Amino acid sequence: MFPLTRNCRFTKFILPTHYNFPINSSSLRKRCITSITPEISVDYLIIGGGVVGLSITERLSRRKGKSVLLVEKNSRLGEETSSRNSEVIHAGLYYPNDSLKTKLCIRGKHLLYDLLSSTSSIPFARVGKWIVAQDFEEEQYLRELYEKSKQIQVETYFLPQSEISAKEPYISGKQVLVSPTTGIIDSHSLMNYFEWKIKEQEGDIALRHKVVDIKRCSQDKGYLVQIENENLMITIRANSVINSAGLFSDKIANYILPPTHYYKLYYVKGHYFAYRNRENPIKVNHLIFPVPPRNLTNLGTHLTLDLQGKIRFGPDVLYQNSPNDYTMNHDRIHSFVDAIKTYIPSIKQEHLYPDYTGIRPKLQGPEEPFKDFIIKEEIEHGLKGFVNLVGIESPGLTSSLAIAEMVDEILLDK
């Protein structure tokens, strides 16, 4: 292992005297650099400490004799998309059958439930999900979804009308398709588990380390990654680089890709409103999802439960220009009430209050059709061992273990 203490701040390293060029110099960004002496060499460098980056790091740290380092720009792990979501274990129903989102969600769900059954340190509940139709067109969608579920071998069944009000008296719908394998999880505990396993397996994590440039080494000998830590600049040489930077994954990828093949992400804010009514509380036992829009921009403004039974609604869809703007727009509550009333007619605005917002990294622009995860080694650009994960949003949490498995296979001989 290289001389790095876990969660260290690299304060013992001093930059070489020939490190005198501008970090953002476009003239240097794309060519191979051999004149910089790296402070650290590592086999696998993972960029981004969200749930997917942690899962990948945990998987790669199982490799004996290989050094693994995860760098995260924030002061804590999982501060962005991984901690600002619905914490749902998805079944894998919605996306095209041959898409990575479907395949990795289904595989990830099985791997995740296997892990959860083997440890008591990660709270979860397999509460099941209802997908609720309100009219003929939505009923037709549920029938199509049911047939699709049989094709991809995900369990679903229709609930008899007589049981809808008996099981969920506050829920209104003409037809309900049940997904019994959908659940909820404490995502923070999952990330804590990954962190613990990484350390146990002698992997390393460095917080407050922001990647500011990446260059190809000459003679096909890995990558030089320049990292900023407070007022210190560090150069790390890595045999393989895994870009799991979430909201910033396109920027990381574009440090080294040719301009003709740059990636572009869209930032989609989702608001969440929680429910509180102490006098006459609504009680719900399942996750409640409306029929989603056809282009799958999101899965509709749905009802989720946390592990304490708290009800919240969201997320909605608001495209914005900033990956850092988590401002709560309180006026969104009006559209929330309208959406929720379609399946809970008794809901009242005064019983909703702002909870939090999250931002999803989407490859799909406004009004554009479905776009899949991008998970690929950039071999076509001569970047052997450089793996990009771009547009990893929902169902990224559910898929995290399967994504790690896929990256492990991509890097099998590296």
Short mmCIF file of N, CA and C in Angstrom, two decimals, residues 195-275:
data_model
loop_
_atom_site.label_atom_id
_atom_site.label_comp_id
_atom_site.label_asym_id
_atom_site.label_seq_id
_atom_site.Cartn_x
_atom_site.Cartn_y
_atom_site.Cartn_z
N GLU A 195 -18.16 2.07 3.77
CA GLU A 195 -16.95 2.71 4.28
C GLU A 195 -16.20 1.78 5.24
N TRP A 196 -16.93 1.14 6.11
CA TRP A 196 -16.32 0.21 7.06
C TRP A 196 -15.63 -0.96 6.33
N LYS A 197 -16.30 -1.51 5.30
CA LYS A 197 -15.72 -2.62 4.55
C LYS A 197 -14.48 -2.18 3.79
N ILE A 198 -14.50 -0.99 3.24
CA ILE A 198 -13.32 -0.48 2.51
C ILE A 198 -12.12 -0.42 3.45
N LYS A 199 -12.31 0.12 4.62
CA LYS A 199 -11.21 0.23 5.58
C LYS A 199 -10.75 -1.15 6.04
N GLU A 200 -11.70 -2.05 6.27
CA GLU A 200 -11.36 -3.41 6.69
C GLU A 200 -10.53 -4.11 5.62
N GLN A 201 -10.80 -3.81 4.36
CA GLN A 201 -10.10 -4.45 3.24
C GLN A 201 -8.90 -3.63 2.77
N GLU A 202 -8.48 -2.68 3.59
CA GLU A 202 -7.27 -1.88 3.38
C GLU A 202 -7.36 -0.96 2.17
N GLY A 203 -8.57 -0.57 1.83
CA GLY A 203 -8.73 0.52 0.87
C GLY A 203 -8.62 1.85 1.59
N ASP A 204 -8.51 2.92 0.83
CA ASP A 204 -8.33 4.24 1.43
C ASP A 204 -9.36 5.24 0.90
N ILE A 205 -9.70 6.20 1.76
CA ILE A 205 -10.65 7.26 1.42
C ILE A 205 -10.02 8.59 1.80
N ALA A 206 -10.08 9.55 0.89
CA ALA A 206 -9.57 10.89 1.17
C ALA A 206 -10.69 11.90 0.94
N LEU A 207 -11.12 12.57 2.00
CA LEU A 207 -12.14 13.59 1.90
C LEU A 207 -11.50 14.96 1.62
N ARG A 208 -12.34 15.91 1.18
CA ARG A 208 -11.90 17.27 0.84
C ARG A 208 -10.83 17.27 -0.25
N HIS A 209 -10.92 16.35 -1.16
CA HIS A 209 -9.96 16.25 -2.26
C HIS A 209 -10.71 16.36 -3.58
N LYS A 210 -10.52 17.49 -4.24
CA LYS A 210 -11.26 17.80 -5.46
C LYS A 210 -10.37 17.61 -6.68
N VAL A 211 -10.83 16.79 -7.61
CA VAL A 211 -10.10 16.58 -8.86
C VAL A 211 -10.24 17.83 -9.73
N VAL A 212 -9.09 18.35 -10.20
CA VAL A 212 -9.11 19.56 -11.02
C VAL A 212 -8.53 19.34 -12.42
N ASP A 213 -7.93 18.20 -12.66
CA ASP A 213 -7.44 17.89 -14.01
C ASP A 213 -7.02 16.43 -14.08
N ILE A 214 -7.08 15.87 -15.28
CA ILE A 214 -6.65 14.49 -15.52
C ILE A 214 -5.90 14.47 -16.83
N LYS A 215 -4.77 13.75 -16.85
CA LYS A 215 -3.98 13.63 -18.06
C LYS A 215 -3.55 12.18 -18.25
N ARG A 216 -3.36 11.82 -19.48
CA ARG A 216 -2.89 10.48 -19.82
C ARG A 216 -1.38 10.43 -19.68
N CYS A 217 -0.88 9.42 -19.01
CA CYS A 217 0.57 9.21 -18.98
C CYS A 217 1.03 8.70 -20.34
N SER A 218 2.28 8.89 -20.64
CA SER A 218 2.83 8.39 -21.90
C SER A 218 3.00 6.89 -21.85
N GLN A 219 3.12 6.29 -23.01
CA GLN A 219 3.39 4.85 -23.15
C GLN A 219 2.35 3.98 -22.46
N ASP A 220 1.10 4.48 -22.45
CA ASP A 220 -0.01 3.67 -21.94
C ASP A 220 0.21 3.21 -20.50
N LYS A 221 0.68 4.14 -19.66
CA LYS A 221 1.01 3.77 -18.28
C LYS A 221 0.14 4.51 -17.27
N GLY A 222 -1.15 4.56 -17.53
CA GLY A 222 -2.07 5.10 -16.55
C GLY A 222 -2.34 6.57 -16.71
N TYR A 223 -2.72 7.20 -15.59
CA TYR A 223 -3.22 8.57 -15.60
C TYR A 223 -2.61 9.37 -14.47
N LEU A 224 -2.42 10.67 -14.73
CA LEU A 224 -2.01 11.61 -13.69
C LEU A 224 -3.22 12.46 -13.34
N VAL A 225 -3.63 12.39 -12.11
CA VAL A 225 -4.82 13.10 -11.64
C VAL A 225 -4.39 14.17 -10.66
N GLN A 226 -4.70 15.41 -11.00
CA GLN A 226 -4.34 16.52 -10.13
C GLN A 226 -5.51 16.84 -9.21
N ILE A 227 -5.18 16.95 -7.94
CA ILE A 227 -6.19 17.08 -6.90
C ILE A 227 -5.86 18.25 -5.99
N GLU A 228 -6.89 19.00 -5.68
CA GLU A 228 -6.76 20.16 -4.81
C GLU A 228 -7.29 19.82 -3.43
N ASN A 229 -6.46 20.10 -2.42
CA ASN A 229 -6.87 19.91 -1.03
C ASN A 229 -6.51 21.17 -0.26
N GLU A 230 -7.53 21.99 0.01
CA GLU A 230 -7.32 23.29 0.63
C GLU A 230 -6.33 24.08 -0.23
N ASN A 231 -5.16 24.44 0.28
CA ASN A 231 -4.21 25.22 -0.50
C ASN A 231 -3.09 24.37 -1.09
N LEU A 232 -3.29 23.07 -1.05
CA LEU A 232 -2.26 22.16 -1.52
C LEU A 232 -2.70 21.46 -2.79
N MET A 233 -1.79 21.28 -3.74
CA MET A 233 -2.08 20.57 -4.97
C MET A 233 -1.29 19.25 -4.96
N ILE A 234 -1.98 18.17 -5.26
CA ILE A 234 -1.38 16.84 -5.22
C ILE A 234 -1.55 16.18 -6.58
N THR A 235 -0.56 15.42 -6.99
CA THR A 235 -0.67 14.64 -8.22
C THR A 235 -0.65 13.16 -7.86
N ILE A 236 -1.66 12.44 -8.33
CA ILE A 236 -1.76 11.00 -8.10
C ILE A 236 -1.67 10.29 -9.43
N ARG A 237 -0.83 9.29 -9.49
CA ARG A 237 -0.78 8.44 -10.67
C ARG A 237 -1.62 7.20 -10.41
N ALA A 238 -2.52 6.89 -11.34
CA ALA A 238 -3.42 5.74 -11.18
C ALA A 238 -3.37 4.87 -12.42
N ASN A 239 -3.27 3.57 -12.22
CA ASN A 239 -3.36 2.65 -13.36
C ASN A 239 -4.73 2.73 -14.01
N SER A 240 -5.76 2.79 -13.18
CA SER A 240 -7.14 2.88 -13.66
C SER A 240 -7.87 3.96 -12.88
N VAL A 241 -8.75 4.67 -13.57
CA VAL A 241 -9.56 5.72 -12.96
C VAL A 241 -11.03 5.40 -13.19
N ILE A 242 -11.81 5.47 -12.13
CA ILE A 242 -13.25 5.24 -12.23
C ILE A 242 -13.94 6.55 -11.85
N ASN A 243 -14.62 7.14 -12.81
CA ASN A 243 -15.30 8.41 -12.62
C ASN A 243 -16.73 8.16 -12.16
N SER A 244 -16.96 8.31 -10.87
CA SER A 244 -18.29 8.14 -10.28
C SER A 244 -18.68 9.42 -9.55
N ALA A 245 -18.50 10.55 -10.24
CA ALA A 245 -18.62 11.85 -9.60
C ALA A 245 -20.03 12.42 -9.63
N GLY A 246 -21.03 11.63 -10.00
CA GLY A 246 -22.42 12.05 -9.89
C GLY A 246 -22.74 13.30 -10.67
N LEU A 247 -23.13 14.35 -9.97
CA LEU A 247 -23.52 15.60 -10.60
C LEU A 247 -22.39 16.25 -11.39
N PHE A 248 -21.16 15.85 -11.10
CA PHE A 248 -20.00 16.45 -11.76
C PHE A 248 -19.27 15.45 -12.65
N SER A 249 -19.90 14.33 -12.93
CA SER A 249 -19.24 13.28 -13.70
C SER A 249 -18.96 13.69 -15.14
N ASP A 250 -19.79 14.56 -15.72
CA ASP A 250 -19.51 15.02 -17.08
C ASP A 250 -18.26 15.90 -17.10
N LYS A 251 -18.10 16.74 -16.09
CA LYS A 251 -16.91 17.60 -16.03
C LYS A 251 -15.65 16.78 -15.85
N ILE A 252 -15.71 15.77 -15.00
CA ILE A 252 -14.54 14.90 -14.80
C ILE A 252 -14.20 14.19 -16.10
N ALA A 253 -15.20 13.63 -16.76
CA ALA A 253 -14.97 12.93 -18.03
C ALA A 253 -14.37 13.86 -19.07
N ASN A 254 -14.85 15.08 -19.12
CA ASN A 254 -14.43 16.01 -20.16
C ASN A 254 -13.04 16.58 -19.96
N TYR A 255 -12.45 16.34 -18.77
CA TYR A 255 -11.05 16.71 -18.60
C TYR A 255 -10.14 15.95 -19.57
N ILE A 256 -10.57 14.76 -19.95
CA ILE A 256 -9.66 13.91 -20.72
C ILE A 256 -10.23 13.45 -22.06
N LEU A 257 -11.54 13.53 -22.25
CA LEU A 257 -12.13 13.14 -23.53
C LEU A 257 -11.89 14.22 -24.59
N PRO A 258 -11.85 13.84 -25.87
CA PRO A 258 -11.77 14.86 -26.92
C PRO A 258 -13.05 15.68 -26.94
N PRO A 259 -12.95 16.98 -27.27
CA PRO A 259 -14.13 17.86 -27.22
C PRO A 259 -15.30 17.37 -28.06
N THR A 260 -15.02 16.62 -29.11
CA THR A 260 -16.11 16.11 -29.96
C THR A 260 -16.93 15.04 -29.26
N HIS A 261 -16.47 14.54 -28.13
CA HIS A 261 -17.18 13.48 -27.41
C HIS A 261 -17.44 13.85 -25.95
N TYR A 262 -17.55 15.14 -25.69
CA TYR A 262 -17.88 15.58 -24.33
C TYR A 262 -19.27 15.09 -23.94
N TYR A 263 -19.42 14.81 -22.64
CA TYR A 263 -20.73 14.49 -22.08
C TYR A 263 -21.37 15.77 -21.54
N LYS A 264 -22.70 15.75 -21.47
CA LYS A 264 -23.44 16.87 -20.89
C LYS A 264 -24.54 16.36 -19.98
N LEU A 265 -24.52 16.85 -18.77
CA LEU A 265 -25.56 16.50 -17.81
C LEU A 265 -26.52 17.67 -17.62
N TYR A 266 -27.77 17.33 -17.31
CA TYR A 266 -28.77 18.31 -16.91
C TYR A 266 -29.04 18.11 -15.42
N TYR A 267 -29.27 19.21 -14.74
CA TYR A 267 -29.50 19.16 -13.29
C TYR A 267 -30.99 19.31 -13.02
N VAL A 268 -31.56 18.31 -12.37
CA VAL A 268 -33.00 18.30 -12.12
C VAL A 268 -33.23 18.29 -10.61
N LYS A 269 -33.77 19.39 -10.13
CA LYS A 269 -34.09 19.47 -8.71
C LYS A 269 -35.43 18.80 -8.45
N GLY A 270 -35.48 18.07 -7.35
CA GLY A 270 -36.72 17.48 -6.89
C GLY A 270 -37.03 17.95 -5.49
N HIS A 271 -38.23 18.48 -5.28
CA HIS A 271 -38.67 18.90 -3.96
C HIS A 271 -39.36 17.75 -3.24
N TYR A 272 -39.22 17.73 -1.93
CA TYR A 272 -39.94 16.77 -1.09
C TYR A 272 -40.71 17.55 -0.03
N PHE A 273 -41.97 17.20 0.10
CA PHE A 273 -42.81 17.77 1.16
C PHE A 273 -43.24 16.63 2.09
N ALA A 274 -43.11 16.86 3.37
CA ALA A 274 -43.52 15.86 4.36
C ALA A 274 -44.94 16.15 4.85
N TYR A 275 -45.53 15.13 5.48
CA TYR A 275 -46.93 15.20 5.92
C TYR A 275 -47.00 15.16 7.44
#
